[in-house]
mmCIF file of C-alpha atoms in Angstrom:
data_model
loop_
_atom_site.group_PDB
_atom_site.id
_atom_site.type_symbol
_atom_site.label_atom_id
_atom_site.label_comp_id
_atom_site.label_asym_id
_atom_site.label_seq_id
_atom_site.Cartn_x
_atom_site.Cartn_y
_atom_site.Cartn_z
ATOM 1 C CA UNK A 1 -44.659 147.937 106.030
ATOM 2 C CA UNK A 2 -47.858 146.736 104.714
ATOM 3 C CA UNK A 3 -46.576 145.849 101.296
ATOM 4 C CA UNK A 4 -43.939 143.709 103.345
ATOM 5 C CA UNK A 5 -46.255 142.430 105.386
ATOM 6 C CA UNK A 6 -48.253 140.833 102.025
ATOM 7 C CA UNK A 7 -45.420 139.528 100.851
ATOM 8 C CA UNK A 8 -44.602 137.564 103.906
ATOM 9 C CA UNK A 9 -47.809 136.249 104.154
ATOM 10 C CA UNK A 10 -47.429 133.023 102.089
ATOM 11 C CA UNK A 11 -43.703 132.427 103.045
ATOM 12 C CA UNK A 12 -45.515 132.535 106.295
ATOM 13 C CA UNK A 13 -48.033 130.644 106.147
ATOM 14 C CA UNK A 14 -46.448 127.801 104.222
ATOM 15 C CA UNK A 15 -43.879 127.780 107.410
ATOM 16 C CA UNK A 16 -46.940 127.645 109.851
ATOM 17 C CA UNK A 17 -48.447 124.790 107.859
ATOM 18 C CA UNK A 18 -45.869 122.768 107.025
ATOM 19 C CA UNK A 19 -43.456 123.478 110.214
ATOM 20 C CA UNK A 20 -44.883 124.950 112.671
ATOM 21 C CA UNK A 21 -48.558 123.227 113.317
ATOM 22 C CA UNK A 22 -46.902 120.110 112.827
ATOM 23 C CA UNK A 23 -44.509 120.421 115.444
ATOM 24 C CA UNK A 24 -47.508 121.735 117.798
ATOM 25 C CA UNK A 25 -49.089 118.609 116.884
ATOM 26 C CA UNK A 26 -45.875 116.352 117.588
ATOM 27 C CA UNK A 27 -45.584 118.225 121.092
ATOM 28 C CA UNK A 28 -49.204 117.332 121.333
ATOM 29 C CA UNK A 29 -48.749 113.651 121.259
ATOM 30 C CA UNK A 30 -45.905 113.515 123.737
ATOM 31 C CA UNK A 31 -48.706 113.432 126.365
ATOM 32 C CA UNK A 32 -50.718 111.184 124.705
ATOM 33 C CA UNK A 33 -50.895 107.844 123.350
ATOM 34 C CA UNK A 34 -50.406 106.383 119.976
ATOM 35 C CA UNK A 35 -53.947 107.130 118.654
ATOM 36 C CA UNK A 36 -53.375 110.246 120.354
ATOM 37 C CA UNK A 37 -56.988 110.281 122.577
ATOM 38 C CA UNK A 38 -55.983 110.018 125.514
ATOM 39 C CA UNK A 39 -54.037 111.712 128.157
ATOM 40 C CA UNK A 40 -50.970 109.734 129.381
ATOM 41 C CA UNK A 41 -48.250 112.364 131.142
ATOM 42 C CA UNK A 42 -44.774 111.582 130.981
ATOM 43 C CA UNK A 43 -45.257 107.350 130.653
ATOM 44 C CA UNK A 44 -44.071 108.281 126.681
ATOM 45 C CA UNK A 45 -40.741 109.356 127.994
ATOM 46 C CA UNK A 46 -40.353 107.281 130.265
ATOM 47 C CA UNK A 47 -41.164 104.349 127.919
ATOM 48 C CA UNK A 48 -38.121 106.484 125.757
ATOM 49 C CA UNK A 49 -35.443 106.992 128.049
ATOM 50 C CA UNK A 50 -35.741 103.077 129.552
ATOM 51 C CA UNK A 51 -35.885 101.674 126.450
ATOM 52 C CA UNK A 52 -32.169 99.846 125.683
ATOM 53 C CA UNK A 53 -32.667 100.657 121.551
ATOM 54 C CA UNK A 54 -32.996 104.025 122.167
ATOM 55 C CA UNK A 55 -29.994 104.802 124.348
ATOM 56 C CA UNK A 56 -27.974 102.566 121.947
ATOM 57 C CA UNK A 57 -29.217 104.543 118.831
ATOM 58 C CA UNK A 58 -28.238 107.859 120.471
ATOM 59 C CA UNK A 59 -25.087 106.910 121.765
ATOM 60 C CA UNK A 60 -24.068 105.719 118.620
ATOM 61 C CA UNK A 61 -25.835 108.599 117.061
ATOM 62 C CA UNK A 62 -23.579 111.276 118.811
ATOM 63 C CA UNK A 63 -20.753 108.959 118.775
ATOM 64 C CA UNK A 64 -20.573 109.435 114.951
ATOM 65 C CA UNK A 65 -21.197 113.178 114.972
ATOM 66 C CA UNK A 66 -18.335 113.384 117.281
ATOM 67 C CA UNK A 67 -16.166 111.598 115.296
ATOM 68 C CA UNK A 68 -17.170 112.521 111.973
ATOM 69 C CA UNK A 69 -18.152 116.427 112.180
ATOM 70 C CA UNK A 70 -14.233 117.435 113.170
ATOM 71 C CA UNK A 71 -12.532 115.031 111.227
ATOM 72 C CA UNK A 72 -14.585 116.222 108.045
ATOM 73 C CA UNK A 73 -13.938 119.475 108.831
ATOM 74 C CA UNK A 74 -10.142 119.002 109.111
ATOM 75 C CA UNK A 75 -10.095 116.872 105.843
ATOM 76 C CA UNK A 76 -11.951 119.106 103.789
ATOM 77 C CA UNK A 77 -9.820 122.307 105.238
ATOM 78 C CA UNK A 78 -7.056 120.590 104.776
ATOM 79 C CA UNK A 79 -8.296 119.286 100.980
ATOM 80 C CA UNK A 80 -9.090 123.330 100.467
ATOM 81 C CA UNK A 81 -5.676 124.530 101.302
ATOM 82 C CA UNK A 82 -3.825 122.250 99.003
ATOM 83 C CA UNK A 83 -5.964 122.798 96.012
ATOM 84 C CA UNK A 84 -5.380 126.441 96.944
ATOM 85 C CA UNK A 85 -1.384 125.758 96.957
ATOM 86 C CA UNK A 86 -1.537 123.709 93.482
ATOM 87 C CA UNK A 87 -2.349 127.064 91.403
ATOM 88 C CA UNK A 88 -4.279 126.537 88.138
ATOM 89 C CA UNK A 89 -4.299 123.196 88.530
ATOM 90 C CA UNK A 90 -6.505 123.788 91.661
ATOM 91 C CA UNK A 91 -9.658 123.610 89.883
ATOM 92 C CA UNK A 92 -8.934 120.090 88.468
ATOM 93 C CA UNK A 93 -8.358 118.640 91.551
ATOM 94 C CA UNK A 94 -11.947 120.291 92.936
ATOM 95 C CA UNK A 95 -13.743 118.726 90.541
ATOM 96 C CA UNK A 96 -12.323 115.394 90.968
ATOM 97 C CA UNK A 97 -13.087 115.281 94.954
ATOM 98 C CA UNK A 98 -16.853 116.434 94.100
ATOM 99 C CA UNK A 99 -17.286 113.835 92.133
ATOM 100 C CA UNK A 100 -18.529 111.494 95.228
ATOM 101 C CA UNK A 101 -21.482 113.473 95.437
ATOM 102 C CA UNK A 102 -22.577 112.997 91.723
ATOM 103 C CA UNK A 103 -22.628 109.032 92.250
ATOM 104 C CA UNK A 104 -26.143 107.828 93.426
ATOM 105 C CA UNK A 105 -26.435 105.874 96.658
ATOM 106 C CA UNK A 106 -27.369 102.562 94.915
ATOM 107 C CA UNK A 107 -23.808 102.771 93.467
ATOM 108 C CA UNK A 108 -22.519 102.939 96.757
ATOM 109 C CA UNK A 109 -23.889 100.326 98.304
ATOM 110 C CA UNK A 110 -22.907 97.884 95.594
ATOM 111 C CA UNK A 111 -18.876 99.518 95.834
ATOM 112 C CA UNK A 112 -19.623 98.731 99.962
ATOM 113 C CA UNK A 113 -20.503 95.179 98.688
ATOM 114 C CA UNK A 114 -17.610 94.798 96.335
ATOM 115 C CA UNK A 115 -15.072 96.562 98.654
ATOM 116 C CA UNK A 116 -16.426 94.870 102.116
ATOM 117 C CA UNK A 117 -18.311 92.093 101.813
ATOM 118 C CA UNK A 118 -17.057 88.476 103.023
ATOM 119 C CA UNK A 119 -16.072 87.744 99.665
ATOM 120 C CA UNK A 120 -15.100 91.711 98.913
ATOM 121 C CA UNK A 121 -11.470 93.122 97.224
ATOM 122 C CA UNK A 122 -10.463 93.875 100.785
ATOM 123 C CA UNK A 123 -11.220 91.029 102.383
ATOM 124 C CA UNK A 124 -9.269 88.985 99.481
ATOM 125 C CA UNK A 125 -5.899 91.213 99.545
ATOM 126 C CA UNK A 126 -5.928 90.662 103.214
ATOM 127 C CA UNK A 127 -6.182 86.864 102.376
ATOM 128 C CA UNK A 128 -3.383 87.199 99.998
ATOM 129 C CA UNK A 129 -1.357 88.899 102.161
ATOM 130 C CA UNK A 130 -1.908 85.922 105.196
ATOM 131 C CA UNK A 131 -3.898 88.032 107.062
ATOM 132 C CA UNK A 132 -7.739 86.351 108.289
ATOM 133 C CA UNK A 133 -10.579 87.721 106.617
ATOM 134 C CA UNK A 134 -12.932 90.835 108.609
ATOM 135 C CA UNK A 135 -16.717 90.686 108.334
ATOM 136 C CA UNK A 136 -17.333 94.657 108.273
ATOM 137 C CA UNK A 137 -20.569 94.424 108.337
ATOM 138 C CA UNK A 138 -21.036 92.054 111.317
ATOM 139 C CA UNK A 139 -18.511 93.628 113.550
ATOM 140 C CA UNK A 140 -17.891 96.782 114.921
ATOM 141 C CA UNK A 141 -15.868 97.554 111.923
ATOM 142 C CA UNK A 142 -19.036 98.446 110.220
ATOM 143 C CA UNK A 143 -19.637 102.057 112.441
ATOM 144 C CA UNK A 144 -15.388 102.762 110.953
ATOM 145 C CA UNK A 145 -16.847 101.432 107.234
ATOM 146 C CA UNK A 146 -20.060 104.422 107.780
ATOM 147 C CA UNK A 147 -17.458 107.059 108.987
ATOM 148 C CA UNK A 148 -15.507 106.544 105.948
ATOM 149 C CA UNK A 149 -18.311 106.488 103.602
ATOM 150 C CA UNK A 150 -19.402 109.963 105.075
ATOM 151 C CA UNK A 151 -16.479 110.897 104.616
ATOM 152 C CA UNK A 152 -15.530 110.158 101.366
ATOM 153 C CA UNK A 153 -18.887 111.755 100.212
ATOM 154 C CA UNK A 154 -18.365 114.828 101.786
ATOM 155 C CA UNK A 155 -15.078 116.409 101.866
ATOM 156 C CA UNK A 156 -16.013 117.519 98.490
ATOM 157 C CA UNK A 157 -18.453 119.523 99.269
ATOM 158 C CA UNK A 158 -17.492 120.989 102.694
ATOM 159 C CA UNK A 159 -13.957 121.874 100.088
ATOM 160 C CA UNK A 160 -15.583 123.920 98.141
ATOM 161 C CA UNK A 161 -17.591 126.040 101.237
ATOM 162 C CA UNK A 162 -13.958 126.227 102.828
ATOM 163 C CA UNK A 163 -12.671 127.493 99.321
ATOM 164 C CA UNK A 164 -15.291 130.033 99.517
ATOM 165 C CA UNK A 165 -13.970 131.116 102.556
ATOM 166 C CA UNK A 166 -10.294 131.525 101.138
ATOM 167 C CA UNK A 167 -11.435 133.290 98.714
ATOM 168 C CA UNK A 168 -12.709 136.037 101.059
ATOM 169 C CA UNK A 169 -9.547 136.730 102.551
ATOM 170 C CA UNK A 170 -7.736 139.881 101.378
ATOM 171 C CA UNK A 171 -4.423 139.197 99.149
ATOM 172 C CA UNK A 172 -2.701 142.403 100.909
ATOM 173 C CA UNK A 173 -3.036 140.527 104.415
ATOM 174 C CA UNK A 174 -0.725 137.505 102.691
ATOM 175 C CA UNK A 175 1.626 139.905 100.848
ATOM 176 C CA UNK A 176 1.910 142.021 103.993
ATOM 177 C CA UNK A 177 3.044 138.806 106.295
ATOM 178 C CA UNK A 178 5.537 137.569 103.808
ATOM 179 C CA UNK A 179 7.283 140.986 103.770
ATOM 180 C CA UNK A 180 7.154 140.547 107.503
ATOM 181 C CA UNK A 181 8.888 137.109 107.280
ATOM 182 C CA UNK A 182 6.029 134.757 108.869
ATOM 183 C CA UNK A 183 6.434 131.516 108.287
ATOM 184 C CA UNK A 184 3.471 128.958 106.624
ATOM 185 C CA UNK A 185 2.280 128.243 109.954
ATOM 186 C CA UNK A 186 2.242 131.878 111.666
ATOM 187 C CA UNK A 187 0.231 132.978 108.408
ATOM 188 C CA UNK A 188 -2.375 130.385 109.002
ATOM 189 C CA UNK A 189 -2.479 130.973 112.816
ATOM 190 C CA UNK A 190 -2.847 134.554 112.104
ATOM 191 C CA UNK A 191 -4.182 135.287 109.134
ATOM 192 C CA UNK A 192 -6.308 132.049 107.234
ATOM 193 C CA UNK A 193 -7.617 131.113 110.560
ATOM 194 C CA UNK A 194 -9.440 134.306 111.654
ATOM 195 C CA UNK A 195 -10.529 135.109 108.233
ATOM 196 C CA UNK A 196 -11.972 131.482 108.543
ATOM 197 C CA UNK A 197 -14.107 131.850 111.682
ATOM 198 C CA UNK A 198 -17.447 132.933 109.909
ATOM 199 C CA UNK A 199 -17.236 129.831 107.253
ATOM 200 C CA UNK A 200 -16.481 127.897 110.329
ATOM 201 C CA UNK A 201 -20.059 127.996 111.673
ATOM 202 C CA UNK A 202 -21.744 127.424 108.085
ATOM 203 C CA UNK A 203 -19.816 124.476 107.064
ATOM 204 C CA UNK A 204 -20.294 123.035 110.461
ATOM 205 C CA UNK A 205 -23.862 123.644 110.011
ATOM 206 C CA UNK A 206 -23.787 121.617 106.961
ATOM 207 C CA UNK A 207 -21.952 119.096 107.686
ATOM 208 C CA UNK A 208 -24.191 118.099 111.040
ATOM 209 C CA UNK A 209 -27.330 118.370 108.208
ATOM 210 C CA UNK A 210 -25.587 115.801 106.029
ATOM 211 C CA UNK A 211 -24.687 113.637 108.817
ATOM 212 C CA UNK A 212 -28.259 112.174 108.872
ATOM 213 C CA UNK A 213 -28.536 111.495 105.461
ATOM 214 C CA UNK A 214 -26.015 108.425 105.499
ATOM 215 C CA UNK A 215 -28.567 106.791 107.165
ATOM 216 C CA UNK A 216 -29.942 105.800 103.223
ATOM 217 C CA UNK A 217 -26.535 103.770 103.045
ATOM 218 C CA UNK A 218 -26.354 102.311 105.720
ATOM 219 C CA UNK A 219 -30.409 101.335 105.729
ATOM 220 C CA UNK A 220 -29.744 99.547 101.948
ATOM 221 C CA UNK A 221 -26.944 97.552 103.093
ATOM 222 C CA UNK A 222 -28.299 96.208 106.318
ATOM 223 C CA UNK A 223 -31.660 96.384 106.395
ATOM 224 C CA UNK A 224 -33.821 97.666 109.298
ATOM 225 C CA UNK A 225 -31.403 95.652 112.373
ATOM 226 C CA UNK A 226 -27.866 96.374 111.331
ATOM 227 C CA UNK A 227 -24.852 95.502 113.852
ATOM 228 C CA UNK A 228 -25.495 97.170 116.805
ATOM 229 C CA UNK A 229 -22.171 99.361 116.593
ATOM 230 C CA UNK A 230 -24.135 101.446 113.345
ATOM 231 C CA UNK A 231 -27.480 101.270 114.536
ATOM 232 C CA UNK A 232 -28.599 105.009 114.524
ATOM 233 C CA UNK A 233 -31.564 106.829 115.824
ATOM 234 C CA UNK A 234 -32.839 106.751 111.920
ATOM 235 C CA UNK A 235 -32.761 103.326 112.293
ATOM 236 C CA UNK A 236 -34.611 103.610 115.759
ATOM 237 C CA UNK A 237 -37.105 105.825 114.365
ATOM 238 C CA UNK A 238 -38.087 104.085 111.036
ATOM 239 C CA UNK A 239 -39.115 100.863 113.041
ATOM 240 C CA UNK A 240 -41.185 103.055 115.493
ATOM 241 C CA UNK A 241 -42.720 104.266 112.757
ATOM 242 C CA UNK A 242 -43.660 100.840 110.974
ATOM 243 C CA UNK A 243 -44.872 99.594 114.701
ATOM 244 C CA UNK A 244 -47.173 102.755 114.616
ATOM 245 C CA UNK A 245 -45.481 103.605 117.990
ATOM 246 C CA UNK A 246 -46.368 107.622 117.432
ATOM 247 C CA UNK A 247 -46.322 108.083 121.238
ATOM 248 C CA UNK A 248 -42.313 107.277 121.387
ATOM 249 C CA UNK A 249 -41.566 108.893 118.224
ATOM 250 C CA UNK A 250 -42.696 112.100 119.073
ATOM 251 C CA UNK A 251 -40.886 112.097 122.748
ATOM 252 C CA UNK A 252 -37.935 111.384 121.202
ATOM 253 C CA UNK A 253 -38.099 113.767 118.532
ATOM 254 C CA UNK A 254 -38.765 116.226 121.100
ATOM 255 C CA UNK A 255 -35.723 115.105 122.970
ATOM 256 C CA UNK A 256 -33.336 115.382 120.338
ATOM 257 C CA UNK A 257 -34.970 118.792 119.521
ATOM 258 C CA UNK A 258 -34.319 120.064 122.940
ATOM 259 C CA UNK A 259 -30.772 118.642 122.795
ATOM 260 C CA UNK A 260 -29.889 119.975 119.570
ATOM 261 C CA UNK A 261 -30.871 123.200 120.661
ATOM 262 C CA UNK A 262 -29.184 123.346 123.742
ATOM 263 C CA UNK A 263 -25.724 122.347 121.865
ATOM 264 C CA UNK A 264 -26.664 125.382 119.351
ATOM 265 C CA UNK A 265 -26.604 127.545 122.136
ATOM 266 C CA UNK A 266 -23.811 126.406 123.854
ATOM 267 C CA UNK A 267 -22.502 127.025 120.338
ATOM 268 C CA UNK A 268 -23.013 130.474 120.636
ATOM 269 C CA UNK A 269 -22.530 131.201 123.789
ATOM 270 C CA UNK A 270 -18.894 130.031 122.617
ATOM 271 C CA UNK A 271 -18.505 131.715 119.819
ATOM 272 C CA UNK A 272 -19.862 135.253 121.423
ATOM 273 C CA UNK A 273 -17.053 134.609 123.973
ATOM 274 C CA UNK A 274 -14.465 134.444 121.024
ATOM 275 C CA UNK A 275 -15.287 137.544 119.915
ATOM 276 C CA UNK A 276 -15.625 139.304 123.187
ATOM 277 C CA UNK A 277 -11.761 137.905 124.321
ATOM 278 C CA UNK A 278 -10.885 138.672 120.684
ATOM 279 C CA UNK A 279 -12.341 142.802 120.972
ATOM 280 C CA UNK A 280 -10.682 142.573 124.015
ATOM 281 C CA UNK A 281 -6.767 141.748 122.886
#
């Protein structure tokens, strides 16, 4: 135990001093303001949850998890079983849909210019075909543009977790349901599914983790203010930040904390329920 107990100790201590006195420190200046001297209550919340940028950025903030969490997790299930189904060629088409995350971001802000600018390759096929031209970027086709970005960057990866998943799956459960006669869809209800449920949580995981980072698109397309329909709480927080308005930060950040960690125990909650019901049948 007290070998252990050495080892732990920098793995420990780099957590309390990176992560954990940090966060004390953040918690610290809720109550404060933004030099952080004096005492100030709860006027940094309420300066939070009144100001109309902040409920924008976090309703459009979990209006794009919402959206773009189960549809990636569809896509990239769905992208899994049908490189599964192609056989040897399989591993081709893998590598082709993980190519999105090899191309740096300042290549894909100049394809968001070329594809959806005023003057973009969409904008002049539409032209061509009679239609009037769209300004993504100045509309509320812009937050539809950053879905499909996300999603077009990640499939590929959340593919290959689901893969891994597959792969874990005995054969003999297959072989046994075909000699039973089940159908495509009673095999995945019963079988892929179930065998699924602990890659479920992971790639969920994941996929909520890279949901923040398309904030580095959108930022280098449209600056600090985009359109209002993809202006995120990234956006929110990096002006904050350059307005040296520490006392709001850190309220929010301990909102969204507190919120995150009440949906990642509702989470469980839910998925200890599953099992229970599933012990149960």
């Amino acid at each position: 135990m007290r070998a252990a107990a050495l080892l732990l100790v920098p793995s420990l201590t780099g957590v309390a001093v990176f992560y954990l006195i940090p966060f004390a420190e953040v918690i610290r200046r809720n109550f404060t303001d933004a030099p952080g001297r004096r005492f100030v209550g709860l006027a940094n919340y309420q300066s939070v949850l009144s100001n109309s940028a902040f409920r924008t950025a976090a309703s459009n903030t979990a209006r794009f998890l919402c959206v773009c969490i189960p549809a990636l997790l569809i896509l990239s299930l769905g992208m899994a079983l049908l490189t599964r189904a192609a056989g040897r060629y399989g591993r081709l088409y893998q590598t082709s849909f993980l190519l999105p995350l090899a191309i740096p971001v300042a290549s894909i802000v100049l394809l968001w210019n070329v594809l959806f600018s005023q003057t973009g390759l969409i904008n002049a096929m539409l032209q061509t075909l009679g239609a009037q031209p769209v300004d993504f970027m100045g509309t509320g086709a812009a937050f539809w543009v950053l879905i499909a970005t996300y999603l077009w960057k990640n499939s590929g990866y959340d593919m290959v977790l689901w893969a891994a998943g597959l792969d874990r799956i005995p054969a003999a459960q297959y072989e046994a349901a075909a000699v039973d006669g089940a159908n495509g869809w009673q095999t995945f209800r019963w079988i892929t599914w179930p065998g699924l449920a602990p890659t479920l949580g992971l790639t969920a995981l994941l996929s909520l983790i890279n949901s923040f980072k398309v904030f580095r698109e959108a930022y280098l397309v449209a600056g600090q203010y985009p359109h209002e329909s993809m202006y995120l709480l990234q956006h929110l927080f990096n002006n904050w930040f350059l307005n040296l308005e520490l006392g709001r930060i850190t309220a929010a950040a301990v909102l969204i904390v507190g919120g995150l960690l009440a949906l990642a125990g509702l989470f469980m909650a839910g998925k200890h329920l599953l099992q229970r019901k599933r012990k149960q049948c």
